[in-house]
PDB file of C-alpha atoms in Angstrom:
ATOM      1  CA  UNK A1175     -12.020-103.102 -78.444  1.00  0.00           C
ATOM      2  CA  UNK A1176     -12.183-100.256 -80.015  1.00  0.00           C
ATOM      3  CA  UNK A1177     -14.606 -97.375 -80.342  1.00  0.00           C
ATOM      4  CA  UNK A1178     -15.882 -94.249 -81.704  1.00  0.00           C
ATOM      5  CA  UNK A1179     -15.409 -91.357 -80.023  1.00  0.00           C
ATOM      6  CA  UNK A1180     -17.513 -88.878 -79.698  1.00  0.00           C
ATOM      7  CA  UNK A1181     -16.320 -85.332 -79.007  1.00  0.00           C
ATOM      8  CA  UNK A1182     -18.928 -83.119 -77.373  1.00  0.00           C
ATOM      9  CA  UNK A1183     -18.713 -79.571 -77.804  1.00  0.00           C
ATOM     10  CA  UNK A1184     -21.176 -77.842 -75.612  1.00  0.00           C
ATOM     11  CA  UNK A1185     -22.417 -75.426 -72.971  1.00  0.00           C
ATOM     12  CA  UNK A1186     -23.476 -75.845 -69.194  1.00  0.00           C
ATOM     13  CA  UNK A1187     -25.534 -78.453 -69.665  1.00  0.00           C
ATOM     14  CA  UNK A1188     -23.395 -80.874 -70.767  1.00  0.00           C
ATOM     15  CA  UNK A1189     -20.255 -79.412 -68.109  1.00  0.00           C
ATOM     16  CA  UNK A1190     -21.935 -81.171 -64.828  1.00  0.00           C
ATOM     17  CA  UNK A1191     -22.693 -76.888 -64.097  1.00  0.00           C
ATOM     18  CA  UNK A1192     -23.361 -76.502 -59.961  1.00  0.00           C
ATOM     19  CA  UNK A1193     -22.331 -80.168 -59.381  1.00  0.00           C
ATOM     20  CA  UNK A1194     -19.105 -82.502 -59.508  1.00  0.00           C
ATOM     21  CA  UNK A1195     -18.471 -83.854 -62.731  1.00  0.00           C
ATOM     22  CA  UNK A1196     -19.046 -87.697 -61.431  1.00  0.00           C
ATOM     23  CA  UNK A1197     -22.547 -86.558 -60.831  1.00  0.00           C
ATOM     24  CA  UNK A1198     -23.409 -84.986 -64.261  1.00  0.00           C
ATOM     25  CA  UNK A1199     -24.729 -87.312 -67.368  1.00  0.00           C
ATOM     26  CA  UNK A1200     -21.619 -87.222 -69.482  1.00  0.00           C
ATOM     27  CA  UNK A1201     -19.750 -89.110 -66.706  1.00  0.00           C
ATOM     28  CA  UNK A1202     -22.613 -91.398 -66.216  1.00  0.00           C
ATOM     29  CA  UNK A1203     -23.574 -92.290 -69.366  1.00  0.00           C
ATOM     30  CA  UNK A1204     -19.453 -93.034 -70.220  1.00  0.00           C
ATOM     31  CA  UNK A1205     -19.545 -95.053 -67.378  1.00  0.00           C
ATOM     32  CA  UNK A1206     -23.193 -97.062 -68.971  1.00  0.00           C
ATOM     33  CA  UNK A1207     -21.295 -97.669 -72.234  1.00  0.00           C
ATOM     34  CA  UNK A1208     -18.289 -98.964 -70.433  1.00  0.00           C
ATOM     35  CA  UNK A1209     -19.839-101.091 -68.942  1.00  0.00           C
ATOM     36  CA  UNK A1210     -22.147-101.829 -71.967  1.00  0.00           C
ATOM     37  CA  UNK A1211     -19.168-102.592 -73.839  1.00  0.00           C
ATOM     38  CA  UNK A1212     -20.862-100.351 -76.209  1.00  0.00           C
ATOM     39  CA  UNK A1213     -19.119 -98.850 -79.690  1.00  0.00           C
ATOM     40  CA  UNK A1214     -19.037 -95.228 -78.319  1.00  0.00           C
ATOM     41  CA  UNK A1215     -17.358 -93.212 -75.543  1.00  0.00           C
ATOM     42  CA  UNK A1216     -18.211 -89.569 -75.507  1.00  0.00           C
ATOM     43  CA  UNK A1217     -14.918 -87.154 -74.581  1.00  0.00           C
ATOM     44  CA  UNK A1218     -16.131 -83.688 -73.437  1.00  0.00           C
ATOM     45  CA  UNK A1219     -15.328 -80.646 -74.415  1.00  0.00           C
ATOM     46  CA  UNK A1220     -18.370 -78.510 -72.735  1.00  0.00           C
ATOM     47  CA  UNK A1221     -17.283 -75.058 -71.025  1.00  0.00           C
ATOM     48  CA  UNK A1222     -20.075 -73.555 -68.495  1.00  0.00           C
ATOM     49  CA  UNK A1223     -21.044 -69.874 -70.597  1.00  0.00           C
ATOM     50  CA  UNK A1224     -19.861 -71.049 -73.870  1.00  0.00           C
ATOM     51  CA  UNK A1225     -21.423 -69.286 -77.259  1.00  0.00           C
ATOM     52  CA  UNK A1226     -21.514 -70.821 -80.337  1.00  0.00           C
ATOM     53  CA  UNK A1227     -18.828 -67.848 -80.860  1.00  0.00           C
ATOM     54  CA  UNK A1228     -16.558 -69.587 -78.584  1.00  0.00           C
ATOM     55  CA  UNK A1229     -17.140 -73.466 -79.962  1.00  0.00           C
ATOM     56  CA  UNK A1230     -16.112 -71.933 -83.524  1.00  0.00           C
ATOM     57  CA  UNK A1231     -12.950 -70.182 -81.792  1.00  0.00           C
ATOM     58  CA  UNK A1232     -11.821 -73.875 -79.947  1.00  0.00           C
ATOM     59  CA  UNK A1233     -12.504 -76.195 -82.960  1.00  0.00           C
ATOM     60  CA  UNK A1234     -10.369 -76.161 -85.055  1.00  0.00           C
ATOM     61  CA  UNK A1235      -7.574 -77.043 -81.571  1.00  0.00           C
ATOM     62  CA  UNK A1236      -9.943 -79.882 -80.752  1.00  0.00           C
ATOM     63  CA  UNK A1237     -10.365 -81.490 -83.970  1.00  0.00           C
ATOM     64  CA  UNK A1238      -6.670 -81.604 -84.093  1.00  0.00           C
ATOM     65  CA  UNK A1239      -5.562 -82.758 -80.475  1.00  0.00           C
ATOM     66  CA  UNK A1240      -8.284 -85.438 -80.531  1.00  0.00           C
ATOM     67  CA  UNK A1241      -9.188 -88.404 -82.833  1.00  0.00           C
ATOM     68  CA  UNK A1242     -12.890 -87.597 -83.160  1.00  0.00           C
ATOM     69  CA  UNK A1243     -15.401 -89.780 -85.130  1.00  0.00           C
ATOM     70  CA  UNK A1244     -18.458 -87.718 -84.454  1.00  0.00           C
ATOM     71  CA  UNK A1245     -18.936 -83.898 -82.707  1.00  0.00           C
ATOM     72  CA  UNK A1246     -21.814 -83.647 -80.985  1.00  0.00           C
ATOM     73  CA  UNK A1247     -22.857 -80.271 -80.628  1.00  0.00           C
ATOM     74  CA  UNK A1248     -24.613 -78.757 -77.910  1.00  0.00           C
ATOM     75  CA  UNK A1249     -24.436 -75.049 -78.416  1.00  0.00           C
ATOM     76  CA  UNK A1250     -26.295 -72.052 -78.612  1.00  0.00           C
ATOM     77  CA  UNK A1251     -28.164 -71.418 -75.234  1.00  0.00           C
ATOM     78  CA  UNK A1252     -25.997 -69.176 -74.135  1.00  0.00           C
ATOM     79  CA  UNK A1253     -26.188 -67.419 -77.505  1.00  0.00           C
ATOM     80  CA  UNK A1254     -29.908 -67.369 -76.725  1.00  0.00           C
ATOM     81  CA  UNK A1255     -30.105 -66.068 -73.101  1.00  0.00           C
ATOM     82  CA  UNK A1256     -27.749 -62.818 -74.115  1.00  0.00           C
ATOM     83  CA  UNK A1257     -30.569 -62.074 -77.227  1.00  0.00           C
ATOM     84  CA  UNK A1258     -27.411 -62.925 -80.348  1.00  0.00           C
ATOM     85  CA  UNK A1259     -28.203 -62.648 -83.157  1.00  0.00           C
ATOM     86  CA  UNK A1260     -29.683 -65.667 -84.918  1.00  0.00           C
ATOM     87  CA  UNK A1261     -27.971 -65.008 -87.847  1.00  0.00           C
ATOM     88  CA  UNK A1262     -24.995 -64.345 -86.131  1.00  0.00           C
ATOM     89  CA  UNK A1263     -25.830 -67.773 -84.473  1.00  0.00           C
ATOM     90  CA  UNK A1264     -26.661 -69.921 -87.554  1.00  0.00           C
ATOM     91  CA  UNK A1265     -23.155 -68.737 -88.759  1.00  0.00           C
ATOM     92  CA  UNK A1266     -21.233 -69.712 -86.065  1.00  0.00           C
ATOM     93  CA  UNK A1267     -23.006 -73.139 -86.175  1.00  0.00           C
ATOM     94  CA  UNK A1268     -22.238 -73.869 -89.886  1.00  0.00           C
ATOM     95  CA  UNK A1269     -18.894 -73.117 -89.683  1.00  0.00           C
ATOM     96  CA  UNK A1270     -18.291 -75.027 -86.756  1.00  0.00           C
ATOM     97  CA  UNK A1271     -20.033 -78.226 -88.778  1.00  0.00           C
ATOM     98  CA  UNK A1272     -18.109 -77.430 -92.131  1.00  0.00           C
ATOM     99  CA  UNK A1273     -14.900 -77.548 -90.227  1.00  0.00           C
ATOM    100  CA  UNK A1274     -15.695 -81.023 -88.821  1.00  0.00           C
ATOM    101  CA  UNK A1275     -17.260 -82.138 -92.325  1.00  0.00           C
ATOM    102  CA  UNK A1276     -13.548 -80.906 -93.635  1.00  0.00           C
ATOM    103  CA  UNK A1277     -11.739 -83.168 -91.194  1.00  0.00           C
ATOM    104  CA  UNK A1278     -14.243 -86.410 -92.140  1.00  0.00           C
ATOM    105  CA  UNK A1279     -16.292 -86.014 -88.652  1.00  0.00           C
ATOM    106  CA  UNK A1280     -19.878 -86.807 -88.790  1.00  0.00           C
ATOM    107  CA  UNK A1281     -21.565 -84.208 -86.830  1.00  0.00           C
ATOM    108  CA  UNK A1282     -24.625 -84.502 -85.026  1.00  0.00           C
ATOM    109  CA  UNK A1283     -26.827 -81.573 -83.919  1.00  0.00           C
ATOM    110  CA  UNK A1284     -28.504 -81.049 -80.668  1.00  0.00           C
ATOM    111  CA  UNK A1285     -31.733 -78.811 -80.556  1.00  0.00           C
ATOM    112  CA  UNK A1286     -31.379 -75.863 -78.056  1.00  0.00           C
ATOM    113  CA  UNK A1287     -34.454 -74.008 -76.540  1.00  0.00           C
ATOM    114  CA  UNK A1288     -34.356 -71.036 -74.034  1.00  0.00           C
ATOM    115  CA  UNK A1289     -36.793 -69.830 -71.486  1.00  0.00           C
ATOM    116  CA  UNK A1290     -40.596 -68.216 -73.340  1.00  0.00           C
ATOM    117  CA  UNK A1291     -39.266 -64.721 -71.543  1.00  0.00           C
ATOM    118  CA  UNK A1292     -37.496 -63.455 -74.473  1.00  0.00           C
ATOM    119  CA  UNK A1293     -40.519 -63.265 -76.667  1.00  0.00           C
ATOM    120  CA  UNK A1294     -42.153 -65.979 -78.787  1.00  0.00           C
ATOM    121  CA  UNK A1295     -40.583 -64.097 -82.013  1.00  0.00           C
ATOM    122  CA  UNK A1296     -37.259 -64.213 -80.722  1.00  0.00           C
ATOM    123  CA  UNK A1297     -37.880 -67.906 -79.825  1.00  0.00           C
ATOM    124  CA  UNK A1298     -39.676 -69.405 -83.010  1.00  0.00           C
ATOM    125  CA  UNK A1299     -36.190 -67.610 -84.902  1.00  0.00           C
ATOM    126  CA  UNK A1300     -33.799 -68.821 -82.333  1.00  0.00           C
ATOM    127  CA  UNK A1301     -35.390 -72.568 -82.884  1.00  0.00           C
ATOM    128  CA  UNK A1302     -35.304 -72.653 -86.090  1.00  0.00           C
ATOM    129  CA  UNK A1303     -31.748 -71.502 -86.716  1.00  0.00           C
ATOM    130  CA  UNK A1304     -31.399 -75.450 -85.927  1.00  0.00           C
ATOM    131  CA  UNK A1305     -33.550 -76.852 -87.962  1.00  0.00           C
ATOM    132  CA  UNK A1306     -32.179 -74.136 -90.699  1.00  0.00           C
ATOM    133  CA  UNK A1307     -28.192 -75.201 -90.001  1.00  0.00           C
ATOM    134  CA  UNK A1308     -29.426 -79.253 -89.996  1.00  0.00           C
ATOM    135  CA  UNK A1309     -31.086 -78.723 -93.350  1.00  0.00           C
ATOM    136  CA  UNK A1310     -28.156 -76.766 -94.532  1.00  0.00           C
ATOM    137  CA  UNK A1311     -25.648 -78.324 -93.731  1.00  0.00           C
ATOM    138  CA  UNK A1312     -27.361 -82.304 -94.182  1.00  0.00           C
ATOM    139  CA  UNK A1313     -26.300 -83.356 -90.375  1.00  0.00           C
ATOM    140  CA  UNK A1314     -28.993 -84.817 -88.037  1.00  0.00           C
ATOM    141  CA  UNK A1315     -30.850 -82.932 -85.682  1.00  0.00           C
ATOM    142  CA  UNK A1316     -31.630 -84.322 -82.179  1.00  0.00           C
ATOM    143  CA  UNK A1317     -33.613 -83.621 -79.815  1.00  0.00           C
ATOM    144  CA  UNK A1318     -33.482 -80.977 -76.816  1.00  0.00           C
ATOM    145  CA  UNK A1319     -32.189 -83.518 -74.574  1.00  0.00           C
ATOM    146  CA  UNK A1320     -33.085 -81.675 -71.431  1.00  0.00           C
ATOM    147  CA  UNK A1321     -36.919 -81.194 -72.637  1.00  0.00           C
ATOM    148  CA  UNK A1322     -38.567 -84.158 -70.208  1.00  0.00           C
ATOM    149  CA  UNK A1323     -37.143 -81.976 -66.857  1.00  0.00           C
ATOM    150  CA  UNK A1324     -36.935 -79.063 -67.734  1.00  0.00           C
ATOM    151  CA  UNK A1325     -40.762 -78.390 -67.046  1.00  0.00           C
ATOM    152  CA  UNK A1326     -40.010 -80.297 -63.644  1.00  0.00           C
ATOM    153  CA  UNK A1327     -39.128 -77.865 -61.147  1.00  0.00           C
ATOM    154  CA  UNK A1328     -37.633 -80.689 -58.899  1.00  0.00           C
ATOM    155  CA  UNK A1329     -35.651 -81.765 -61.456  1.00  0.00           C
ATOM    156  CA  UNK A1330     -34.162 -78.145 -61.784  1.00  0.00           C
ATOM    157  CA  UNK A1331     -31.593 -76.058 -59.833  1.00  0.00           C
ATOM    158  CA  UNK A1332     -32.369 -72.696 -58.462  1.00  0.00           C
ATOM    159  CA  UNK A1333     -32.271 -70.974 -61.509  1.00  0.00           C
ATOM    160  CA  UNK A1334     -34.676 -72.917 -63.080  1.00  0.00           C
ATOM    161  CA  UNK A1335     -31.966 -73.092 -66.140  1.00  0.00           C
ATOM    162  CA  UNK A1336     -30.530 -76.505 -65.509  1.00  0.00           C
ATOM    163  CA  UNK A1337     -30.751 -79.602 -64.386  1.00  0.00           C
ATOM    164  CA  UNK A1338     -30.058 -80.851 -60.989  1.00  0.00           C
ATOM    165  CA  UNK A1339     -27.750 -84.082 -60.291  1.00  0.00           C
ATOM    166  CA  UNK A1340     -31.441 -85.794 -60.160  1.00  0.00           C
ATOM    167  CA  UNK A1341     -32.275 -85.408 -63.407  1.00  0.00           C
ATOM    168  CA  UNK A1342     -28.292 -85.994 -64.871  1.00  0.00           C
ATOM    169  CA  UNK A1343     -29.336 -90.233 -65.278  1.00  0.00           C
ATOM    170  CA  UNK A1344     -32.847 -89.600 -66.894  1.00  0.00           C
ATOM    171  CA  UNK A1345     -30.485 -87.071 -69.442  1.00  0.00           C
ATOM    172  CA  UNK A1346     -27.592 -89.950 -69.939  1.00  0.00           C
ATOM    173  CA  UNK A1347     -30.618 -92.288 -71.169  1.00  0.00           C
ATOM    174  CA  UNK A1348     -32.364 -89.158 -73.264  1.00  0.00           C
ATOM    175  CA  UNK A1349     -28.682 -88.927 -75.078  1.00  0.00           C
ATOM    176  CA  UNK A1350     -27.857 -92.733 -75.227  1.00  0.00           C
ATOM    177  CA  UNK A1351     -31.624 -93.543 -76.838  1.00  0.00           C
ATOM    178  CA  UNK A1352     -30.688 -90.604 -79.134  1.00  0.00           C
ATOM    179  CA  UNK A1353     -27.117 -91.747 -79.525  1.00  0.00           C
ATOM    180  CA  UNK A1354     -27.927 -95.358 -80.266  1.00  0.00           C
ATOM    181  CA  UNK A1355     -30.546 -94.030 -82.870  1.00  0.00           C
ATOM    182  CA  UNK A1356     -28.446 -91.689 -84.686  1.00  0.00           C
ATOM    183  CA  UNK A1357     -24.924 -93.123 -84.724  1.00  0.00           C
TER     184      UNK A1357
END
């Protein structure tokens, strides 16, 4: 049967970071759908440390090695954490989507939040660039998908910055409820 796929371009959280890849929520939620028989597989393209800078750089390669339906993309933390720009950000971000819009690829956009530490001025900017770029560029916002554990600290590795291989099935439901909604 076939499907839409679903290219994910994003950071850490999405790249099974500090665990094996079976254990993170990409893998399990591929393995839900397939066994779902559902429309959708997702094919990721997440790199632990990558900047919106570097998802701009790759995407134009990845749009053309890979028959993608819809990009999913889950960028910008790392932007965040090293204090970029949100300009710099929100430019990165509507490139990225204008290159997929160019190639007929519905793109969805994930919200991104970083730790209160940098400043609630810095913050409220940094969140908005998403709303801003969604508006902009007319593609759907979701959700933080990581918001219900992030607060948890049992949920969380060391560094308090992601998820443990606990929390990876209560994400692969957060993004298939989003998914199912959106797509």
């Amino acid at each position: 049967m076939a499907h839409n796929t679903i290219l994910l371009l994003g950071d850490s959280l999405s790249a099974s970071y500090g665990m094996e890849e079976k254990q993170g929520w990409v893998y399990l939620l591929n393995q839900q759908l397939e066994s779902e028989k559902a429309t959708y597989r997702i094919k990721n393209a997440s790199i632990s440390g990558e900047t919106t800078e570097g998802g701009l750089s790759r995407i134009d390669a990845i749009l053309e090695q890979n028959k993608v339906d819809i990009l999913l993309i889950e960028l910008g933390g790392n932007d965040g954490l090293r204090g970029f720009p949100p300009k710099l950000i929100k430019n990165n971000l509507l490139q990225i989507i204008s290159k997929a819009k160019a190639k007929n690829v519905q793109v969805l956009l994930s919200k991104v939040k970083i730790p209160p530490n940098y400043g609630p001025r810095y913050n409220q900017m940094f969140e908005q660039v998403f709303i801003d770029v969604a508006k902009q560029s007319e593609v759907t916002l979701l959700e933080f998908f990581i918001e219900k554990v992030a607060t948890d600290p049992s949920m969380m590795q060391a560094d308090g910055i992601h998820p443990n291989s606990k929390a990876q099935p209560i994400l692969a439901d957060e993004m298939k409820s989003m998914l199912d909604a959106n797509i």
